[in-house]
Amino acid sequence: MLNYQFTIEQSEFKREVESFLDASLPAEFADKVKKGAPITKKELAAWTRVLNQKGWSAPNWPVEYGGTGWRLVQRHIFDRCCRAAHAPPLSGFGFNMVGPAIIKYGSEEQKKEFLPKIQNADLWFCQGYSEPQAGSDLAGVATSARREGDEYIVNGSKIWTSDAENADWIFCLVRTNSDVQKQKGISFLLIDMKSPGITVKPLIAFNGKRLWNQVFFEDVRVATSQRLGEEDHGWTVAKSLLGDERLMVSRVAENRRIFSNLLEVMTSQADRGQLLPESFRREISELELRIEALEMTSLRILGKADEGEQIGAEPSMLKLKGSELVQSQDEMLFKLIDYLGIPMDTSNSDRQSAGPGLYEYIGSGRYHHRGYTIAGGSSEVQHNIIARQVLGL
Ligand SMILES: Cc1cc2nc3c(=O)[nH]c(=O)nc-3n(C[C@H](O)[C@H](O)[C@H](O)COP(=O)(O)OP(=O)(O)OC[C@H]3O[C@@H](n4cnc5c(N)ncnc54)[C@H](O)[C@@H]3O)c2cc1C
């Protein structure tokens, strides 16, 4: 099936989301997102609370925990409308990662303590998985958690920790047993970032921005009641973090949003009577076709999952294609503004942008998107999964 038609109910739902966004999304937030300008924690918290009041901040959580109970295709529509309106994306660490894990593995106290606060942006998590010697091979984590009565003593460090400078808590994979197969000696801890012994050091990316941090743990005391799931069974919790979220990785909505910027640059030239060369127009059409193909494929797979069908390597395909497409669009934007002679990233310099604010953050955006084919499982790792599971290699 090449085409996917929304049902009448799905189209009505889309209109409902669009009119909510029309009425509720502050124009200054949308303007920043459109340009790629940084959104502050305060602004993101404000937008999260607007969504929370509507009951839409955690579409992926079960209704009993304040979620929406939407099916995957509905969530896709919601995401697409939000991105099209340039709404700030909410923090994935709380909503998509640790929130669902707390729902599945947390004690009643943990659920009561964390879930409402995540939903209302009163508490922010960051993710402590990667270490200097453990990235793609995550089961090799070495940060140790030694048991001492009803506490763990944590030592080691986590690296590439996005948003650690803003986070109140960190969810961590730590080693609680070194004498067993490596996946079997890992535990999942929730750690207060204010605990004595934690130091956060910034890591600056090549665009000069603080994209990540390294978080050091020196004899940090963590109550065993802050463990999620059984001791030594953290790998199971970590794997479950992916769950249905595995399927929401296509970046279709984000690709459409970036494409709308591309079209705007293109049409602003046409308005000035300057038609772009044929080769540019062909390349832009090809990008649009790739977005269409990605969305059709994504919707087919989401529809399949909604019907309870088995999902295999499809998420790897979506992740691969969606992240590569963002990068191809960035390249096209670069080529376009280069051809048009428009200064970019004027926000970082004294120069004035020649065009609308759209160009101000294009360079930063491109550097940031470089991480899309690395974070959450690199492209090489996705190729391996497809080779094994689909091609049987
Ligand atoms: C923007 C961004 C944000 C991030 N945020 C976080 C965060 O908040 N928290 C966190 O814990 N981590 C975060 N990470 C880290 C991310 O999860 C790791 O970078 C990723 O898992 C890869 O690990 P690594 O960097 O150690 O590279 P490595 O695993 O050392 O890989 C190095 C290279 O080898 C390739 N490679 C590795 N294994 C194989 C294989 N089996 N076959 C073929 N090729 C292979 C990789 O594709 C890569 O090109 C972030 C990364 C980025 C880019």
Tab-separated table of C-alpha atoms and ligand atoms in Angstrom:
chain	number	residue	atom	x	y	z
A	1	MET	CA	0.000	0.000	0.000
A	2	LEU	CA	1.577	3.284	-1.048
A	3	ASN	CA	-1.125	5.587	0.198
A	4	TYR	CA	-2.533	6.001	3.692
A	5	GLN	CA	-5.814	7.809	4.133
A	6	PHE	CA	-6.777	9.157	7.540
A	7	THR	CA	-10.227	7.931	8.618
A	8	ILE	CA	-13.017	10.457	9.293
A	9	GLU	CA	-12.355	10.156	13.054
A	10	GLN	CA	-8.638	10.675	12.561
A	11	SER	CA	-9.274	13.752	10.375
A	12	GLU	CA	-11.619	15.160	13.028
A	13	PHE	CA	-9.007	14.509	15.683
A	14	LYS	CA	-6.430	16.355	13.547
A	15	ARG	CA	-8.726	19.386	13.334
A	16	GLU	CA	-9.282	19.302	17.100
A	17	VAL	CA	-5.524	19.332	17.745
A	18	GLU	CA	-4.968	22.099	15.192
A	19	SER	CA	-7.593	24.363	16.720
A	20	PHE	CA	-6.222	23.734	20.226
A	21	LEU	CA	-2.742	24.712	19.023
A	22	ASP	CA	-4.125	27.778	17.247
A	23	ALA	CA	-5.701	28.941	20.485
A	24	SER	CA	-3.064	27.864	23.013
A	25	LEU	CA	0.448	27.898	21.570
A	26	PRO	CA	2.168	31.207	22.445
A	27	ALA	CA	3.345	32.888	19.226
A	28	GLU	CA	6.756	33.750	20.691
A	29	PHE	CA	7.472	30.051	21.402
A	30	ALA	CA	6.450	29.051	17.876
A	31	ASP	CA	8.629	31.793	16.424
A	32	LYS	CA	11.681	30.562	18.332
A	33	VAL	CA	11.129	26.928	17.352
A	34	LYS	CA	10.652	27.886	13.723
A	35	LYS	CA	14.019	29.649	13.657
A	36	GLY	CA	15.758	26.947	15.689
A	37	ALA	CA	16.469	29.420	18.499
A	38	PRO	CA	17.057	27.895	21.951
A	39	ILE	CA	13.982	27.477	24.152
A	40	THR	CA	14.612	28.117	27.848
A	41	LYS	CA	13.673	25.654	30.575
A	42	LYS	CA	11.107	28.173	31.856
A	43	GLU	CA	9.437	28.419	28.433
A	44	LEU	CA	9.389	24.659	27.984
A	45	ALA	CA	7.894	24.263	31.457
A	46	ALA	CA	5.192	26.815	30.607
A	47	TRP	CA	4.267	24.962	27.395
A	48	THR	CA	4.319	21.582	29.181
A	49	ARG	CA	1.836	22.974	31.732
A	50	VAL	CA	-0.511	24.216	29.012
A	51	LEU	CA	-0.532	20.707	27.524
A	52	ASN	CA	-0.882	19.135	30.963
A	53	GLN	CA	-3.962	21.225	31.712
A	54	LYS	CA	-5.503	19.906	28.528
A	55	GLY	CA	-4.496	16.350	29.546
A	56	TRP	CA	-2.154	16.028	26.549
A	57	SER	CA	1.335	16.292	28.030
A	58	ALA	CA	1.872	12.509	28.143
A	59	PRO	CA	0.039	11.037	25.130
A	60	ASN	CA	1.948	7.766	25.489
A	61	TRP	CA	1.044	7.049	29.125
A	62	PRO	CA	-1.941	4.906	30.138
A	63	VAL	CA	-5.095	6.867	31.032
A	64	GLU	CA	-4.931	5.825	34.709
A	65	TYR	CA	-1.623	7.705	35.019
A	66	GLY	CA	-2.833	10.828	33.262
A	67	GLY	CA	-2.115	9.708	29.691
A	68	THR	CA	-4.466	9.963	26.736
A	69	GLY	CA	-4.955	6.337	25.717
A	70	TRP	CA	-4.390	7.378	22.096
A	71	ARG	CA	-3.401	4.780	19.560
A	72	LEU	CA	-0.087	5.125	17.724
A	73	VAL	CA	-1.566	6.666	14.569
A	74	GLN	CA	-3.316	9.295	16.702
A	75	ARG	CA	-0.055	10.052	18.435
A	76	HIS	CA	1.570	10.448	15.037
A	77	ILE	CA	-1.149	12.935	14.032
A	78	PHE	CA	-0.698	14.845	17.305
A	79	ASP	CA	3.060	14.998	16.822
A	80	ARG	CA	2.634	16.125	13.224
A	81	CYS	CA	0.233	18.938	14.177
A	82	CYS	CA	2.514	20.102	17.021
A	83	ARG	CA	5.563	20.208	14.770
A	84	ALA	CA	3.665	21.893	11.953
A	85	ALA	CA	2.637	24.629	14.407
A	86	HIS	CA	6.301	24.863	15.591
A	87	ALA	CA	5.397	23.837	19.150
A	88	PRO	CA	8.423	23.117	21.395
A	89	PRO	CA	8.926	19.332	21.771
A	90	LEU	CA	8.620	18.245	25.412
A	91	SER	CA	11.521	16.648	27.271
A	92	GLY	CA	11.739	13.045	26.077
A	93	PHE	CA	13.705	11.914	29.144
A	94	GLY	CA	10.704	12.223	31.467
A	95	PHE	CA	7.796	11.613	29.108
A	96	ASN	CA	9.162	8.960	26.762
A	97	MET	CA	11.858	7.250	28.752
A	98	VAL	CA	11.790	7.160	32.532
A	99	GLY	CA	8.043	7.945	32.907
A	100	PRO	CA	6.894	4.764	31.103
A	101	ALA	CA	9.578	2.768	32.977
A	102	ILE	CA	8.305	4.048	36.336
A	103	ILE	CA	4.765	3.123	35.269
A	104	LYS	CA	5.900	-0.412	34.440
A	105	TYR	CA	8.487	-1.117	37.144
A	106	GLY	CA	8.053	1.564	39.810
A	107	SER	CA	6.720	1.081	43.339
A	108	GLU	CA	3.500	2.918	44.260
A	109	GLU	CA	5.617	5.486	46.143
A	110	GLN	CA	7.815	6.081	43.092
A	111	LYS	CA	4.757	6.501	40.863
A	112	LYS	CA	3.176	8.983	43.278
A	113	GLU	CA	6.432	10.849	43.736
A	114	PHE	CA	7.566	11.205	40.136
A	115	LEU	CA	4.756	10.875	37.589
A	116	PRO	CA	2.671	13.988	38.394
A	117	LYS	CA	5.830	16.079	38.718
A	118	ILE	CA	7.137	14.942	35.326
A	119	GLN	CA	3.759	15.692	33.757
A	120	ASN	CA	3.669	19.208	35.118
A	121	ALA	CA	7.350	19.957	34.423
A	122	ASP	CA	7.997	20.300	38.162
A	123	LEU	CA	10.799	17.746	37.988
A	124	TRP	CA	13.261	17.144	35.144
A	125	PHE	CA	15.231	14.012	34.430
A	126	CYS	CA	18.351	13.447	32.370
A	127	GLN	CA	19.661	10.130	31.075
A	128	GLY	CA	22.820	8.545	32.492
A	129	TYR	CA	23.520	5.617	30.197
A	130	SER	CA	26.667	6.283	28.128
A	131	GLU	CA	30.103	6.128	29.692
A	132	PRO	CA	33.541	6.871	28.289
A	133	GLN	CA	33.947	3.125	27.593
A	134	ALA	CA	30.318	2.163	26.984
A	135	GLY	CA	28.180	3.638	24.200
A	136	SER	CA	26.872	1.319	21.483
A	137	ASP	CA	27.979	-1.537	23.720
A	138	LEU	CA	25.884	-0.209	26.589
A	139	ALA	CA	25.936	-3.426	28.602
A	140	GLY	CA	29.591	-2.618	29.322
A	141	VAL	CA	28.694	0.128	31.839
A	142	ALA	CA	31.224	0.240	34.648
A	143	THR	CA	29.894	2.917	37.034
A	144	SER	CA	29.690	0.880	40.204
A	145	ALA	CA	26.977	0.764	42.863
A	146	ARG	CA	28.216	-1.087	45.943
A	147	ARG	CA	25.518	-2.145	48.381
A	148	GLU	CA	25.921	-0.971	51.980
A	149	GLY	CA	22.802	-1.786	54.020
A	150	ASP	CA	19.862	0.005	52.464
A	151	GLU	CA	22.070	2.264	50.370
A	152	TYR	CA	24.257	2.018	47.278
A	153	ILE	CA	27.590	3.828	47.078
A	154	VAL	CA	27.950	4.985	43.467
A	155	ASN	CA	31.319	5.710	41.812
A	156	GLY	CA	32.171	6.385	38.172
A	157	SER	CA	31.092	8.741	35.432
A	158	LYS	CA	28.480	9.189	32.712
A	159	ILE	CA	29.218	11.041	29.498
A	160	TRP	CA	27.245	12.823	26.729
A	161	THR	CA	24.561	13.550	29.319
A	162	SER	CA	22.239	16.040	27.610
A	163	ASP	CA	20.496	18.570	29.853
A	164	ALA	CA	22.292	17.466	33.036
A	165	GLU	CA	22.766	21.159	33.822
A	166	ASN	CA	18.965	21.578	33.973
A	167	ALA	CA	17.971	18.237	35.452
A	168	ASP	CA	16.780	17.620	39.018
A	169	TRP	CA	17.249	13.837	38.783
A	170	ILE	CA	19.184	11.399	36.601
A	171	PHE	CA	18.219	7.821	35.701
A	172	CYS	CA	21.316	5.667	35.553
A	173	LEU	CA	22.482	2.229	34.563
A	174	VAL	CA	25.014	1.098	37.159
A	175	ARG	CA	26.972	-2.097	37.774
A	176	THR	CA	25.873	-3.976	40.866
A	177	ASN	CA	27.464	-7.315	39.969
A	178	SER	CA	30.692	-7.941	38.039
A	179	ASP	CA	30.759	-11.731	38.430
A	180	VAL	CA	27.998	-12.545	35.962
A	181	GLN	CA	27.309	-12.063	32.252
A	182	LYS	CA	27.496	-8.278	31.766
A	183	GLN	CA	23.761	-7.742	31.037
A	184	LYS	CA	22.870	-9.600	34.245
A	185	GLY	CA	24.765	-7.389	36.707
A	186	ILE	CA	23.222	-3.999	35.929
A	187	SER	CA	20.723	-2.054	38.078
A	188	PHE	CA	18.595	0.971	37.238
A	189	LEU	CA	18.823	3.835	39.746
A	190	LEU	CA	17.010	7.143	40.067
A	191	ILE	CA	19.450	9.640	41.568
A	192	ASP	CA	18.857	13.145	42.900
A	193	MET	CA	21.294	15.475	41.128
A	194	LYS	CA	21.726	17.432	44.382
A	195	SER	CA	23.243	14.376	46.117
A	196	PRO	CA	26.676	15.099	47.646
A	197	GLY	CA	29.458	13.688	45.430
A	198	ILE	CA	27.911	14.546	42.038
A	199	THR	CA	29.821	16.963	39.779
A	200	VAL	CA	28.554	18.103	36.381
A	201	LYS	CA	31.109	19.362	33.826
A	202	PRO	CA	30.046	20.873	30.501
A	203	LEU	CA	31.080	19.359	27.162
A	204	ILE	CA	31.119	21.942	24.398
A	205	ALA	CA	30.224	20.887	20.842
A	206	PHE	CA	32.002	22.208	17.764
A	207	ASN	CA	29.312	24.875	17.293
A	208	GLY	CA	30.440	26.348	20.616
A	209	LYS	CA	27.278	25.260	22.433
A	210	ARG	CA	26.997	23.233	25.634
A	211	LEU	CA	25.317	20.185	24.099
A	212	TRP	CA	26.273	17.650	26.738
A	213	ASN	CA	27.910	17.102	30.093
A	214	GLN	CA	30.050	14.596	31.862
A	215	VAL	CA	28.597	13.644	35.236
A	216	PHE	CA	30.980	12.364	37.902
A	217	PHE	CA	29.909	10.270	40.899
A	218	GLU	CA	32.190	10.088	43.908
A	219	ASP	CA	30.882	7.989	46.796
A	220	VAL	CA	27.320	9.122	46.080
A	221	ARG	CA	24.837	7.567	48.508
A	222	VAL	CA	21.593	6.377	46.923
A	223	ALA	CA	18.796	4.691	48.896
A	224	THR	CA	17.922	1.210	47.579
A	225	SER	CA	14.310	2.434	47.452
A	226	GLN	CA	15.433	4.609	44.517
A	227	ARG	CA	16.126	1.537	42.402
A	228	LEU	CA	13.665	0.794	39.612
A	229	GLY	CA	12.981	-2.931	39.264
A	230	GLU	CA	14.991	-5.723	40.861
A	231	GLU	CA	18.680	-5.497	41.707
A	232	ASP	CA	20.822	-6.766	38.774
A	233	HIS	CA	17.755	-6.627	36.470
A	234	GLY	CA	18.254	-3.060	35.229
A	235	TRP	CA	18.945	-4.266	31.693
A	236	THR	CA	15.323	-5.428	31.439
A	237	VAL	CA	14.129	-1.990	32.595
A	238	ALA	CA	16.491	-0.279	30.124
A	239	LYS	CA	15.185	-2.378	27.242
A	240	SER	CA	11.589	-1.666	28.201
A	241	LEU	CA	12.283	2.076	28.001
A	242	LEU	CA	12.137	1.615	24.278
A	243	GLY	CA	8.789	-0.240	24.133
A	244	ASP	CA	6.284	1.431	21.838
A	245	GLU	CA	8.562	4.453	21.720
A	246	ARG	CA	10.743	2.396	19.418
A	247	LEU	CA	8.183	3.111	16.742
A	248	MET	CA	8.036	6.875	17.229
A	249	VAL	CA	11.491	7.438	15.829
A	250	SER	CA	10.781	8.328	12.204
A	251	ARG	CA	11.019	12.104	12.703
A	252	VAL	CA	8.326	12.494	10.043
A	253	ALA	CA	6.770	15.485	11.779
A	254	GLU	CA	10.144	17.104	12.353
A	255	ASN	CA	11.114	16.491	8.730
A	256	ARG	CA	7.909	18.154	7.582
A	257	ARG	CA	8.622	21.143	9.814
A	258	ILE	CA	12.129	21.558	8.400
A	259	PHE	CA	10.758	21.144	4.881
A	260	SER	CA	8.294	23.983	5.489
A	261	ASN	CA	11.311	26.212	6.279
A	262	LEU	CA	12.997	25.059	3.083
A	263	LEU	CA	9.895	25.927	1.072
A	264	GLU	CA	9.721	29.319	2.729
A	265	VAL	CA	13.267	30.163	1.667
A	266	MET	CA	12.486	28.925	-1.828
A	267	THR	CA	9.244	30.849	-2.215
A	268	SER	CA	10.704	34.042	-0.775
A	269	GLN	CA	13.062	33.973	-3.776
A	270	ALA	CA	10.250	33.254	-6.207
A	271	ASP	CA	8.396	36.243	-4.739
A	272	ARG	CA	11.363	38.364	-5.734
A	273	GLY	CA	11.064	36.990	-9.256
A	274	GLN	CA	14.156	34.781	-8.886
A	275	LEU	CA	13.381	31.199	-9.792
A	276	LEU	CA	15.891	28.734	-8.387
A	277	PRO	CA	17.915	26.688	-10.879
A	278	GLU	CA	16.331	23.459	-12.132
A	279	SER	CA	18.836	21.271	-10.219
A	280	PHE	CA	17.829	22.871	-6.893
A	281	ARG	CA	14.136	22.467	-7.595
A	282	ARG	CA	14.660	18.811	-8.510
A	283	GLU	CA	16.626	18.117	-5.333
A	284	ILE	CA	13.948	19.794	-3.206
A	285	SER	CA	11.234	17.728	-4.934
A	286	GLU	CA	13.219	14.579	-4.210
A	287	LEU	CA	13.371	15.529	-0.533
A	288	GLU	CA	9.606	15.986	-0.504
A	289	LEU	CA	9.140	12.557	-2.072
A	290	ARG	CA	11.394	11.025	0.572
A	291	ILE	CA	9.252	12.653	3.301
A	292	GLU	CA	6.069	11.288	1.717
A	293	ALA	CA	7.572	7.794	1.462
A	294	LEU	CA	8.785	7.964	5.057
A	295	GLU	CA	5.375	9.011	6.346
A	296	MET	CA	3.524	6.322	4.381
A	297	THR	CA	5.933	3.659	5.625
A	298	SER	CA	5.720	4.958	9.158
A	299	LEU	CA	1.906	5.023	9.142
A	300	ARG	CA	1.733	1.490	7.739
A	301	ILE	CA	3.963	0.256	10.556
A	302	LEU	CA	2.109	2.220	13.267
A	303	GLY	CA	-1.210	0.914	11.915
A	304	LYS	CA	0.202	-2.626	12.053
A	305	ALA	CA	1.289	-2.155	15.664
A	306	ASP	CA	-2.115	-0.635	16.557
A	307	GLU	CA	-3.676	-3.869	15.273
A	308	GLY	CA	-1.401	-5.862	17.576
A	309	GLU	CA	0.807	-7.250	14.804
A	310	GLN	CA	4.388	-8.273	15.541
A	311	ILE	CA	7.057	-5.619	14.943
A	312	GLY	CA	10.635	-6.627	14.133
A	313	ALA	CA	13.401	-4.493	12.627
A	314	GLU	CA	11.006	-1.779	11.379
A	315	PRO	CA	11.997	0.779	14.066
A	316	SER	CA	15.621	0.537	12.885
A	317	MET	CA	14.519	1.316	9.337
A	318	LEU	CA	12.459	4.309	10.471
A	319	LYS	CA	15.253	5.634	12.682
A	320	LEU	CA	17.787	5.303	9.868
A	321	LYS	CA	15.674	6.912	7.157
A	322	GLY	CA	14.212	9.674	9.356
A	323	SER	CA	17.535	10.827	10.814
A	324	GLU	CA	19.311	10.730	7.439
A	325	LEU	CA	16.503	12.757	5.879
A	326	VAL	CA	16.859	15.533	8.483
A	327	GLN	CA	20.545	15.733	7.615
A	328	SER	CA	19.847	15.783	3.849
A	329	GLN	CA	17.433	18.661	4.376
A	330	ASP	CA	20.040	20.548	6.401
A	331	GLU	CA	22.494	20.110	3.550
A	332	MET	CA	19.941	21.444	1.097
A	333	LEU	CA	19.238	24.473	3.298
A	334	PHE	CA	22.969	25.123	3.471
A	335	LYS	CA	23.339	24.874	-0.299
A	336	LEU	CA	20.377	27.145	-0.794
A	337	ILE	CA	21.471	29.964	1.460
A	338	ASP	CA	25.012	29.617	0.132
A	339	TYR	CA	23.687	30.016	-3.422
A	340	LEU	CA	21.542	32.969	-2.368
A	341	GLY	CA	24.437	34.577	-0.495
A	342	ILE	CA	22.512	34.933	2.740
A	343	PRO	CA	24.578	35.209	5.956
A	344	MET	CA	23.607	32.556	8.459
A	345	ASP	CA	23.804	32.214	12.226
A	346	THR	CA	23.728	35.987	12.574
A	347	SER	CA	22.575	35.449	16.157
A	348	ASN	CA	26.167	34.424	16.921
A	349	SER	CA	27.809	37.456	15.334
A	350	ASP	CA	27.486	41.189	14.845
A	351	ARG	CA	26.314	40.787	11.253
A	352	GLN	CA	22.714	41.447	10.393
A	353	SER	CA	20.801	38.709	8.618
A	354	ALA	CA	19.733	39.650	5.099
A	355	GLY	CA	16.538	37.644	5.304
A	356	PRO	CA	13.852	36.734	7.783
A	357	GLY	CA	14.965	35.339	11.157
A	358	LEU	CA	14.804	31.860	9.664
A	359	TYR	CA	18.482	31.908	8.706
A	360	GLU	CA	19.782	32.884	12.104
A	361	TYR	CA	20.267	29.403	13.493
A	362	ILE	CA	20.704	27.225	10.408
A	363	GLY	CA	24.354	26.453	11.150
A	364	SER	CA	23.677	25.557	14.780
A	365	GLY	CA	20.758	23.402	13.709
A	366	ARG	CA	22.888	21.459	11.284
A	367	TYR	CA	25.570	20.744	13.888
A	368	HIS	CA	22.923	19.694	16.366
A	369	HIS	CA	21.256	17.344	13.869
A	370	ARG	CA	24.598	15.647	13.215
A	371	GLY	CA	23.940	13.784	16.453
A	372	TYR	CA	20.714	12.246	15.113
A	373	THR	CA	22.568	9.409	13.382
A	374	ILE	CA	24.589	8.708	16.553
A	375	ALA	CA	22.305	9.135	19.592
A	376	GLY	CA	19.744	6.445	20.403
A	377	GLY	CA	21.681	3.813	18.405
A	378	SER	CA	24.049	4.865	15.600
A	379	SER	CA	23.305	4.243	11.921
A	380	GLU	CA	25.934	1.497	11.823
A	381	VAL	CA	24.187	-0.277	14.687
A	382	GLN	CA	20.810	0.076	12.909
A	383	HIS	CA	22.359	-1.374	9.728
A	384	ASN	CA	23.578	-4.337	11.762
A	385	ILE	CA	20.086	-4.961	13.144
A	386	ILE	CA	18.519	-4.822	9.666
A	387	ALA	CA	21.245	-7.052	8.243
A	388	ARG	CA	20.657	-9.648	10.960
A	389	GLN	CA	16.888	-9.555	11.318
A	390	VAL	CA	15.753	-8.778	7.766
A	391	LEU	CA	18.511	-10.056	5.509
A	392	GLY	CA	19.544	-12.942	7.769
A	393	LEU	CA	23.238	-12.043	7.391
B	1	LIG	C1	23.279	14.577	20.456
B	1	LIG	C2	23.552	13.444	21.385
B	1	LIG	C3	22.933	13.385	22.602
B	1	LIG	C4	23.210	12.336	23.486
B	1	LIG	N1	22.605	12.337	24.707
B	1	LIG	C5	22.849	11.339	25.569
B	1	LIG	C6	22.255	11.329	26.860
B	1	LIG	O1	21.507	12.249	27.224
B	1	LIG	N2	22.547	10.321	27.701
B	1	LIG	C7	23.356	9.281	27.343
B	1	LIG	O2	23.526	8.357	28.134
B	1	LIG	N3	23.976	9.250	26.130
B	1	LIG	C8	23.742	10.275	25.240
B	1	LIG	N4	24.356	10.284	24.013
B	1	LIG	C9	25.363	9.271	23.727
B	1	LIG	C10	24.930	8.255	22.706
B	1	LIG	O3	23.991	7.375	23.228
B	1	LIG	C11	26.208	7.553	22.217
B	1	LIG	O4	26.985	8.499	21.551
B	1	LIG	C12	25.910	6.398	21.325
B	1	LIG	O5	25.312	5.347	22.022
B	1	LIG	C13	27.194	5.876	20.636
B	1	LIG	O6	28.138	5.569	21.597
B	1	LIG	P1	29.630	6.163	21.552
B	1	LIG	O7	29.539	7.632	21.347
B	1	LIG	O8	30.357	5.657	22.744
B	1	LIG	O9	30.256	5.569	20.235
B	1	LIG	P2	30.827	4.079	20.045
B	1	LIG	O10	29.839	3.080	20.534
B	1	LIG	O11	32.212	4.016	20.606
B	1	LIG	O12	30.889	4.013	18.467
B	1	LIG	C14	31.931	4.661	17.717
B	1	LIG	C15	31.695	4.339	16.241
B	1	LIG	O13	31.729	2.921	16.037
B	1	LIG	C16	30.520	2.472	15.434
B	1	LIG	N5	30.136	1.162	15.985
B	1	LIG	C17	29.980	0.838	17.286
B	1	LIG	N6	29.621	-0.468	17.408
B	1	LIG	C18	29.534	-0.953	16.150
B	1	LIG	C19	29.189	-2.231	15.614
B	1	LIG	N7	28.862	-3.257	16.405
B	1	LIG	N8	29.204	-2.378	14.263
B	1	LIG	C20	29.522	-1.340	13.448
B	1	LIG	N9	29.867	-0.106	13.903
B	1	LIG	C21	29.868	0.079	15.229
B	1	LIG	C22	29.482	3.512	15.783
B	1	LIG	O14	28.424	3.542	14.840
B	1	LIG	C23	30.304	4.798	15.754
B	1	LIG	O15	30.429	5.255	14.428
B	1	LIG	C24	24.111	11.326	23.123
B	1	LIG	C25	24.740	11.380	21.868
B	1	LIG	C26	24.480	12.422	21.010
B	1	LIG	C27	25.179	12.450	19.687
